[in-house]
Short mmCIF file of N, CA and C in Angstrom, two decimals:
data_model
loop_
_atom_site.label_atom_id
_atom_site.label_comp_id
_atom_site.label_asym_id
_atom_site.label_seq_id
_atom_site.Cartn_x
_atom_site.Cartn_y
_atom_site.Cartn_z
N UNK A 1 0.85 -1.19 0.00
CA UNK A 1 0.00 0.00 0.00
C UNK A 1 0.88 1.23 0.00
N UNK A 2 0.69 2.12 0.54
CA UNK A 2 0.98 3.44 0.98
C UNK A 2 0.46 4.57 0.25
N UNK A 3 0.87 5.55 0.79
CA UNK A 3 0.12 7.14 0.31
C UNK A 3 0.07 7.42 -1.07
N UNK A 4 0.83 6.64 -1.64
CA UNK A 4 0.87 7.14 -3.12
C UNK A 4 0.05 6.51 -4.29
N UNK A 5 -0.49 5.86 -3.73
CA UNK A 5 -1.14 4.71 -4.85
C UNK A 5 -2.28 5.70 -5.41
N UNK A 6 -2.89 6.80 -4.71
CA UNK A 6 -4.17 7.21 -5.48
C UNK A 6 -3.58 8.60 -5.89
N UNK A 7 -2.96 9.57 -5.80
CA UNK A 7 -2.24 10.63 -6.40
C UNK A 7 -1.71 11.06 -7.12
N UNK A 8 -1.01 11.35 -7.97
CA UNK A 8 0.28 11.93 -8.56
C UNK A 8 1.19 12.39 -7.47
N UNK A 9 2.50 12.00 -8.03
CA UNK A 9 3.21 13.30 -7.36
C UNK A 9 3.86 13.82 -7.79
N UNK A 10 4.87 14.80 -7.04
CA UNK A 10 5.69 15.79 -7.93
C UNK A 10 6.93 14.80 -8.30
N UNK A 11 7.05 15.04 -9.54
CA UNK A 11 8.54 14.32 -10.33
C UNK A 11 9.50 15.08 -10.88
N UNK A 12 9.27 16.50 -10.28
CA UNK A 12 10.86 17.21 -10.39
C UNK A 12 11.92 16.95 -9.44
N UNK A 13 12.37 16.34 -10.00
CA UNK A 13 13.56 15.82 -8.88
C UNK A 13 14.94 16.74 -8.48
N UNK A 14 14.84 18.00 -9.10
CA UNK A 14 15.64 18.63 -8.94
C UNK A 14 15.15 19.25 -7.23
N UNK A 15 16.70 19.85 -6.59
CA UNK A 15 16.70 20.18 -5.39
C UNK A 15 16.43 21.22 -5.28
N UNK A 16 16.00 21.73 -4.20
CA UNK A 16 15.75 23.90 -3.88
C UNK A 16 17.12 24.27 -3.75
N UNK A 17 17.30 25.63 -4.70
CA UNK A 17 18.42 25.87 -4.31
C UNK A 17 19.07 26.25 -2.86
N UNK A 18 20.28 26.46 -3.12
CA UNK A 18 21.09 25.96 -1.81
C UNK A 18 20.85 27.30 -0.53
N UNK A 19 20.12 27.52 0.51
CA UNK A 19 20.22 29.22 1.04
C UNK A 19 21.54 28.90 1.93
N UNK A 20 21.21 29.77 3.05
CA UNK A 20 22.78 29.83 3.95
C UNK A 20 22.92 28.64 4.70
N UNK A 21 24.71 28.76 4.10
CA UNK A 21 25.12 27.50 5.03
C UNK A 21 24.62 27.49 6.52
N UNK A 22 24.02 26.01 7.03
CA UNK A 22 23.99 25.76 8.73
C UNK A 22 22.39 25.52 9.03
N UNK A 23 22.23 26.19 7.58
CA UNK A 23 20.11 26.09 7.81
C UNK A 23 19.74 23.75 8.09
N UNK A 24 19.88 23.88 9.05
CA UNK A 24 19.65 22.27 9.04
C UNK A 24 18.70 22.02 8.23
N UNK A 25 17.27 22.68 8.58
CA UNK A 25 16.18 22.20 8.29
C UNK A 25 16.03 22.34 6.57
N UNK A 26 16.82 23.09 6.08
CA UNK A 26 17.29 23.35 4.42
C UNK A 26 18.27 22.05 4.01
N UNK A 27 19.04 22.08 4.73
CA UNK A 27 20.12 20.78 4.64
C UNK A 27 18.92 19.25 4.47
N UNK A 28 18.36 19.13 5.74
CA UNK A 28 17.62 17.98 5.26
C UNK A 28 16.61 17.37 4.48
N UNK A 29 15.72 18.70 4.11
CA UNK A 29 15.24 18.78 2.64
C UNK A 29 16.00 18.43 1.59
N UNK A 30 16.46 19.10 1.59
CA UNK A 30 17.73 19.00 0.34
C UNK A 30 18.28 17.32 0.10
N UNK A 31 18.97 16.91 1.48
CA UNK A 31 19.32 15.69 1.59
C UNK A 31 17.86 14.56 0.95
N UNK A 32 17.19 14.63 1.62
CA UNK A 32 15.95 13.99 1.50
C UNK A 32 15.01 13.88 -0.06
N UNK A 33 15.13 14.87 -0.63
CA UNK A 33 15.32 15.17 -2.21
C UNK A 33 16.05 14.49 -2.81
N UNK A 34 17.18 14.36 -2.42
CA UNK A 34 18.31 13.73 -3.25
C UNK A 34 18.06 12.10 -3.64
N UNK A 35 17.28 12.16 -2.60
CA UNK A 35 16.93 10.29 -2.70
C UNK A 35 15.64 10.20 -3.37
N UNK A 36 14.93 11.15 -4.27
CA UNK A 36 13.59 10.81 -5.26
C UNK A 36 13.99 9.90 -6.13
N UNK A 37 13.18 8.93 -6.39
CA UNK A 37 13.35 7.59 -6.83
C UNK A 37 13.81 6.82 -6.73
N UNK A 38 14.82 6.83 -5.51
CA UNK A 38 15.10 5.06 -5.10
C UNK A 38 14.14 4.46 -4.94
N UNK A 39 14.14 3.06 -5.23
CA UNK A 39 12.98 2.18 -4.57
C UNK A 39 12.76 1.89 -3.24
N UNK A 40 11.62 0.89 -2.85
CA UNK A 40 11.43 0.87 -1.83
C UNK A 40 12.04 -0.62 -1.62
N UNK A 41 12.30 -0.63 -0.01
CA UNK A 41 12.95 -1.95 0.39
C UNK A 41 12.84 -1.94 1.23
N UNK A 42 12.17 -3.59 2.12
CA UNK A 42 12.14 -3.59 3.43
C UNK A 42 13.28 -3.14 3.87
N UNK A 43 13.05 -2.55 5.34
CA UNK A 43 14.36 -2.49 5.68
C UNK A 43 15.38 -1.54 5.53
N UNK A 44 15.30 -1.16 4.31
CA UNK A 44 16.39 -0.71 3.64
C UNK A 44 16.59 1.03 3.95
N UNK A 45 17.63 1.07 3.88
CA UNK A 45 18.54 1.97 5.18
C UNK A 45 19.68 3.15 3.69
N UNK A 46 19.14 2.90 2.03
CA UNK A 46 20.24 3.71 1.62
C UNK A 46 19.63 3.62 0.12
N UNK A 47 20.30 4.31 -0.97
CA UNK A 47 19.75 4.35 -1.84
C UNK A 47 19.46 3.55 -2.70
N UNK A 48 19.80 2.46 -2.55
CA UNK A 48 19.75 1.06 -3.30
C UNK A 48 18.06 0.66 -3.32
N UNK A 49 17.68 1.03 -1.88
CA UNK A 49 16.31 0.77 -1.70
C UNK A 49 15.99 1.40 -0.27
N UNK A 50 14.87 1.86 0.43
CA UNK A 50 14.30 2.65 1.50
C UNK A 50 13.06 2.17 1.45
N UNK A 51 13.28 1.75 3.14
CA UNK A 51 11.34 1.87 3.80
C UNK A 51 11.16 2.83 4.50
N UNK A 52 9.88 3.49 4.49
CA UNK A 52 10.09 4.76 5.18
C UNK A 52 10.72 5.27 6.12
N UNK A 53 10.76 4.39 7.18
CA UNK A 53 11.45 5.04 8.60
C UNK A 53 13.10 5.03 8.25
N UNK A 54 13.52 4.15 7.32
CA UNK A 54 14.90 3.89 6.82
C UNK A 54 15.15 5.39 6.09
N UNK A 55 14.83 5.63 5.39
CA UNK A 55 15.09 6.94 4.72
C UNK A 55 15.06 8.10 5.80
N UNK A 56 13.83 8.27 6.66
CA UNK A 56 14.03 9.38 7.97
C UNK A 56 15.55 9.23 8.62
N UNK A 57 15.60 8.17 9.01
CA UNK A 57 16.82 7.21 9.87
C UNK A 57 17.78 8.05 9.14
N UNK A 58 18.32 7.36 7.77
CA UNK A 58 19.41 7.67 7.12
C UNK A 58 19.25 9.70 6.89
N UNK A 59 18.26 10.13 6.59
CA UNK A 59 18.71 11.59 6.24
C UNK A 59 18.83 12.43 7.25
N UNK A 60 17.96 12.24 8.75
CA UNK A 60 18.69 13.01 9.84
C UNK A 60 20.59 12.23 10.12
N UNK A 61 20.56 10.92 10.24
CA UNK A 61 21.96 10.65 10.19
C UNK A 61 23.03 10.79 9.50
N UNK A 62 22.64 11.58 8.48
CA UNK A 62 23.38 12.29 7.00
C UNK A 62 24.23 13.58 7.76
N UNK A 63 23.53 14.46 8.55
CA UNK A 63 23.55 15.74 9.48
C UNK A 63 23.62 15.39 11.09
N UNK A 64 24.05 14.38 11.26
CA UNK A 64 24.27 14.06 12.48
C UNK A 64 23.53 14.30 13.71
N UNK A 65 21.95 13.72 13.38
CA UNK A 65 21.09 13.37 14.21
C UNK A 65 20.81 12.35 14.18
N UNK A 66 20.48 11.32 15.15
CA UNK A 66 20.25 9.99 15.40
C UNK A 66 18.89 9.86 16.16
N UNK A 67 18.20 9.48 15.32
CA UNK A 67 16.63 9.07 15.45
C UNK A 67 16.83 7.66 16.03
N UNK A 68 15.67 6.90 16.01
CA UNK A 68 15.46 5.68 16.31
C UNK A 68 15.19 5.42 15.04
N UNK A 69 15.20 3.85 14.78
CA UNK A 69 15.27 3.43 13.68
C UNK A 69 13.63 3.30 12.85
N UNK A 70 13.01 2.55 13.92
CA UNK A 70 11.39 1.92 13.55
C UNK A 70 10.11 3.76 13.46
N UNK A 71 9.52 3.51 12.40
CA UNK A 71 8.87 4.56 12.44
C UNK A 71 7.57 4.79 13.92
N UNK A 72 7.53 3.75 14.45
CA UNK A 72 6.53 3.69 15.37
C UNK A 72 7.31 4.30 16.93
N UNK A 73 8.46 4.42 17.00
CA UNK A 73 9.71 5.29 17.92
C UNK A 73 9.80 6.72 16.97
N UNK A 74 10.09 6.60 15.72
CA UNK A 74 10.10 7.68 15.18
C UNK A 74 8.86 8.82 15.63
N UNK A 75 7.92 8.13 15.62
CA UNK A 75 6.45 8.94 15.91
C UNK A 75 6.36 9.70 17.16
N UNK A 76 7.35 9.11 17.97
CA UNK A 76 7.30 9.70 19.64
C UNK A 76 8.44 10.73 19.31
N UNK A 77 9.52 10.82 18.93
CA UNK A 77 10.87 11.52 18.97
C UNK A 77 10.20 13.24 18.79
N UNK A 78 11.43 13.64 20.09
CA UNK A 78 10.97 15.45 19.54
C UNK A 78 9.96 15.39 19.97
N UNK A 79 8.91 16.72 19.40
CA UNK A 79 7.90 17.38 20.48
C UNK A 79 6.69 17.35 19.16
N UNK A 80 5.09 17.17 19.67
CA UNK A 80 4.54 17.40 18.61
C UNK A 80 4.33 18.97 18.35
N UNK A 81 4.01 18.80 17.03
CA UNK A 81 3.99 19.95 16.22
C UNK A 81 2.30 20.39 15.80
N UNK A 82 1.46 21.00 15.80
CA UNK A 82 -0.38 21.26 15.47
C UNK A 82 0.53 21.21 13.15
N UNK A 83 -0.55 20.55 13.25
CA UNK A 83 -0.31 20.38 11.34
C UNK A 83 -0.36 21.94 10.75
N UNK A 84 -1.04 22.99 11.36
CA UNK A 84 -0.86 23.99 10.88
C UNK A 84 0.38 25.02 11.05
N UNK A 85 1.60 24.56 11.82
CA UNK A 85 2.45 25.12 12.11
C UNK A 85 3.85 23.63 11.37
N UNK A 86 3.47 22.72 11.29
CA UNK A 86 4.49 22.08 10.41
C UNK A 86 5.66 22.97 9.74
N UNK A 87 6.44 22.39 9.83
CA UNK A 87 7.89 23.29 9.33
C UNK A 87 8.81 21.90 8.44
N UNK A 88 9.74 22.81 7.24
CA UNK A 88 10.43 21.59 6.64
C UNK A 88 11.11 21.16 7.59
N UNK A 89 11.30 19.91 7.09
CA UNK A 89 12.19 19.17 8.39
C UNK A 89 11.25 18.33 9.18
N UNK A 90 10.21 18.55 9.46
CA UNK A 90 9.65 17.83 10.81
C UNK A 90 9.44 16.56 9.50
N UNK A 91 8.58 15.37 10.83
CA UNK A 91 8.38 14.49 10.93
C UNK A 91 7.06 14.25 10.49
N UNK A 92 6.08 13.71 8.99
CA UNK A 92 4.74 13.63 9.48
C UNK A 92 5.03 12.45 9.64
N UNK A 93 3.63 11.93 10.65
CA UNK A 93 3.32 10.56 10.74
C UNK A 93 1.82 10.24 10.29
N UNK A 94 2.36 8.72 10.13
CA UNK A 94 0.44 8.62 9.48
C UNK A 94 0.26 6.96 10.62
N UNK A 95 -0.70 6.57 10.35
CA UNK A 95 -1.47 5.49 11.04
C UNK A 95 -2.64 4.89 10.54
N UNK A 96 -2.36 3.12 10.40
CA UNK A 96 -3.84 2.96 10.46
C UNK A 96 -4.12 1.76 11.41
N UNK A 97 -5.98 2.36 11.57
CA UNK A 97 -6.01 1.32 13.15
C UNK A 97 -5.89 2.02 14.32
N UNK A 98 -5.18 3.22 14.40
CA UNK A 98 -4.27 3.86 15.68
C UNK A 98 -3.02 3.15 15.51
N UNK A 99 -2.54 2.44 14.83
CA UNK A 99 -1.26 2.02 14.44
C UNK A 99 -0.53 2.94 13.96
N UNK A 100 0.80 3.46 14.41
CA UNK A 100 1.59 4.16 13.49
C UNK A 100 2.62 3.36 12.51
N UNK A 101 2.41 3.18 11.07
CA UNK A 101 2.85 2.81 10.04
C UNK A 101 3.84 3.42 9.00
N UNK A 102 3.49 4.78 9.15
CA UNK A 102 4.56 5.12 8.36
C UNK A 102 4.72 6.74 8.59
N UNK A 103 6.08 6.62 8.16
CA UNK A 103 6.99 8.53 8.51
C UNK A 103 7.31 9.36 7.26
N UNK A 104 7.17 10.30 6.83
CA UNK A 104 7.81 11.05 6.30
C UNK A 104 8.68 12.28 6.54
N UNK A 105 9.37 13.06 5.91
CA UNK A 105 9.75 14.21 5.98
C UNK A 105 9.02 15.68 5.16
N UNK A 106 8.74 16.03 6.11
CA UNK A 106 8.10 17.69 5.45
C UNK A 106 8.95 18.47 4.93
N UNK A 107 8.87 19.10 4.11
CA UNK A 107 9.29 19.67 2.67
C UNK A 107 8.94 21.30 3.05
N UNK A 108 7.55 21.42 2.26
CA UNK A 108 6.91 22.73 2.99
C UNK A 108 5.76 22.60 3.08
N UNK A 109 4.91 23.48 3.75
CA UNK A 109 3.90 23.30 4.38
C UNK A 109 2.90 24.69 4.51
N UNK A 110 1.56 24.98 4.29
CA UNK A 110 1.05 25.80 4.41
C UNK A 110 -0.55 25.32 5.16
N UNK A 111 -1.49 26.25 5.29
CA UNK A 111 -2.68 25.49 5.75
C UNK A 111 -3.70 24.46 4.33
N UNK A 112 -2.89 24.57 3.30
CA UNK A 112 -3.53 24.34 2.44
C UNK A 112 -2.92 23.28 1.49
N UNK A 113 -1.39 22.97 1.94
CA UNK A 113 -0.36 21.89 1.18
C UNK A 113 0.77 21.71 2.34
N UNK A 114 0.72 20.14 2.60
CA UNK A 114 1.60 19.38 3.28
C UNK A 114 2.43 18.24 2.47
N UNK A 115 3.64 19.37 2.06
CA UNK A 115 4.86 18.37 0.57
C UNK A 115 5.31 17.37 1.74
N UNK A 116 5.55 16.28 1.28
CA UNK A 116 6.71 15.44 2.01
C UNK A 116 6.86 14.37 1.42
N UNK A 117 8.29 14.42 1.52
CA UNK A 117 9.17 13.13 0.84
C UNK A 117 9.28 12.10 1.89
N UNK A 118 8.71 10.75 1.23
CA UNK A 118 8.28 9.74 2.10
C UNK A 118 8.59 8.32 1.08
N UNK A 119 8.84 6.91 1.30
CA UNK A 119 9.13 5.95 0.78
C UNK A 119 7.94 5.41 0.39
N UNK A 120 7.11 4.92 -0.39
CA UNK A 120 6.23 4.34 -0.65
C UNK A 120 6.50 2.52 -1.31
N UNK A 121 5.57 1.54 -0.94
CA UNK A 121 6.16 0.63 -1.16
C UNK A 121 5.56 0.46 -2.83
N UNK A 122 4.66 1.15 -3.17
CA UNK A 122 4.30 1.45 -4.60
C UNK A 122 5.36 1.98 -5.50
N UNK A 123 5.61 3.34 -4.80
CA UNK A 123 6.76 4.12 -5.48
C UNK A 123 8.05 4.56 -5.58
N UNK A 124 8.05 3.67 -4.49
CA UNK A 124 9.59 4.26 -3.79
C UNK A 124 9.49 5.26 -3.22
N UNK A 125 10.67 6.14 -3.55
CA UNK A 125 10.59 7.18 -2.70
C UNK A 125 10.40 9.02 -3.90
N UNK A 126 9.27 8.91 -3.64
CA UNK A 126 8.85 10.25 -4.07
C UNK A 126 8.13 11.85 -2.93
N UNK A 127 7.82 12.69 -3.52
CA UNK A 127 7.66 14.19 -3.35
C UNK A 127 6.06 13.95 -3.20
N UNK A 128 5.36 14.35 -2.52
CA UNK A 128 3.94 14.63 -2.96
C UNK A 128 3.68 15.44 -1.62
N UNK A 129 1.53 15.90 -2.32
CA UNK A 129 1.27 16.86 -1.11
C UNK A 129 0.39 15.56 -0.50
N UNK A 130 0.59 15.54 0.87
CA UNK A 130 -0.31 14.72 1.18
C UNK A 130 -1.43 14.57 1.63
N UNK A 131 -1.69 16.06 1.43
CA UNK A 131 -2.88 16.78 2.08
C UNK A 131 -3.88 16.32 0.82
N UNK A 132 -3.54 16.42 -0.51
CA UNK A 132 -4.26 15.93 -1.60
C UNK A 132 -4.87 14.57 -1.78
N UNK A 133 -3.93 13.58 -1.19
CA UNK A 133 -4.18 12.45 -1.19
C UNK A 133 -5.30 11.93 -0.59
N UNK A 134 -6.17 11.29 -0.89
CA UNK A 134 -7.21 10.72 -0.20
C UNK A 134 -6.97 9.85 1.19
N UNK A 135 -6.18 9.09 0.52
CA UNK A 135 -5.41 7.88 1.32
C UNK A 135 -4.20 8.42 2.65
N UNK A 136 -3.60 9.43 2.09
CA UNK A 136 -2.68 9.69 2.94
C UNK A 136 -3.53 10.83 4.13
N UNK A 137 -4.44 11.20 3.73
CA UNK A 137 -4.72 12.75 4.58
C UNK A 137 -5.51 12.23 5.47
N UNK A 138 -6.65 11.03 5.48
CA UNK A 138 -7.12 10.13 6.21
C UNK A 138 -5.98 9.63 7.33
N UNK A 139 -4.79 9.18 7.03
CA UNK A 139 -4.33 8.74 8.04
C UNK A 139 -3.41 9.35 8.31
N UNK A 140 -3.13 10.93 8.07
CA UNK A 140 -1.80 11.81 8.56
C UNK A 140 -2.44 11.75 10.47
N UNK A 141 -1.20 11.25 10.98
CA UNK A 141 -1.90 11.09 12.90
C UNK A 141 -0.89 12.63 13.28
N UNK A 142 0.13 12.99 12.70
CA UNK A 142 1.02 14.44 13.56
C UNK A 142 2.04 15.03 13.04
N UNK A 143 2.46 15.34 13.70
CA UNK A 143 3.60 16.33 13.00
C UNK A 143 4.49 16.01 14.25
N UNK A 144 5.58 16.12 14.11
CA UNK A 144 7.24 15.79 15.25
C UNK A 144 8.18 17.03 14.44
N UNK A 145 8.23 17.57 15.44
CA UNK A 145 9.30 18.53 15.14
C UNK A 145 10.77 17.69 15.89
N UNK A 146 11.58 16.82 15.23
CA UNK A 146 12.93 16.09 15.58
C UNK A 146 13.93 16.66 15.76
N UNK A 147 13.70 17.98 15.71
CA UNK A 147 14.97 18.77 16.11
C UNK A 147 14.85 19.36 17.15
N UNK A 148 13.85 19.32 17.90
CA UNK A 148 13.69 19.51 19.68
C UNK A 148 13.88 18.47 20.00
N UNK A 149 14.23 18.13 21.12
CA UNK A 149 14.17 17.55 22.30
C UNK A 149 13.67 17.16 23.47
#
């Protein structure tokens, strides 16, 4: 399954350009971009293949933050965030059941579009809003800002 099966998404794979050095939350966009279209892979921790929480895992550990590995730890990390204050960088999470299943990374965000680059086991790893999605906006459960503590 995952978020992408009923959508489009964005397939410019090019990156935002670069602003001032040190902007983390620019850095891990950026990083997180870089990996549009690897596939998906259980497990999988790099560009060969990524499951969602593997790709979070690997692009804060790109910038030397160390998450937990499983997206269902991922979901607790850091402080929550209200979806209308989402910032690039954070964490969405989605759920189904009350299960938390899967993580992405936020991109940008307004009250009206939530971008985030996320692994899909459909698509690998692509860009979309997920606010559009039928499938994904049903089960967006929060926002984690991972760069608090």
């Amino acid at each position: 399954a995952g978020c992408a099966m009923l959508k489009p998404a964005d397939t410019n794979y090019r990156t935002a350009s670069s602003t001032k050095s040190g902007d983390v939350r620019t850095e891990i966009v950026q990083t997180a971009r870089s990996y549009l279209g690897s596939p998906y892979r259980f497990g999988g921790t790099n560009s060969r293949g990524f499951d969602c929480s593997g790709l979070v895992f690997t692009v804060y550990a790109t910038h030397g933050i160390s998450l937990p590995r499983k997206a269902v730890d991922q979901a607790r990390f850091g402080r929550k965030r209200v979806q209308e204050e989402a910032r690039r960088g954070d964490l969405a999470v989605f759920s189904v059941k009350g299960k938390v299943n899967h993580v992405g990374i936020v991109t940008r965000a307004s009250r009206e579009e939530l971008w985030v680059v996320h692994s899909t086991t459909s698509r690998g790893v692509i860009h979309e809003d997920v606010l559009q999605s039928s499938y994904c906006s049903r089960r967006l459960r929060g926002i984690r800002d991972a760069l608090v503590r």
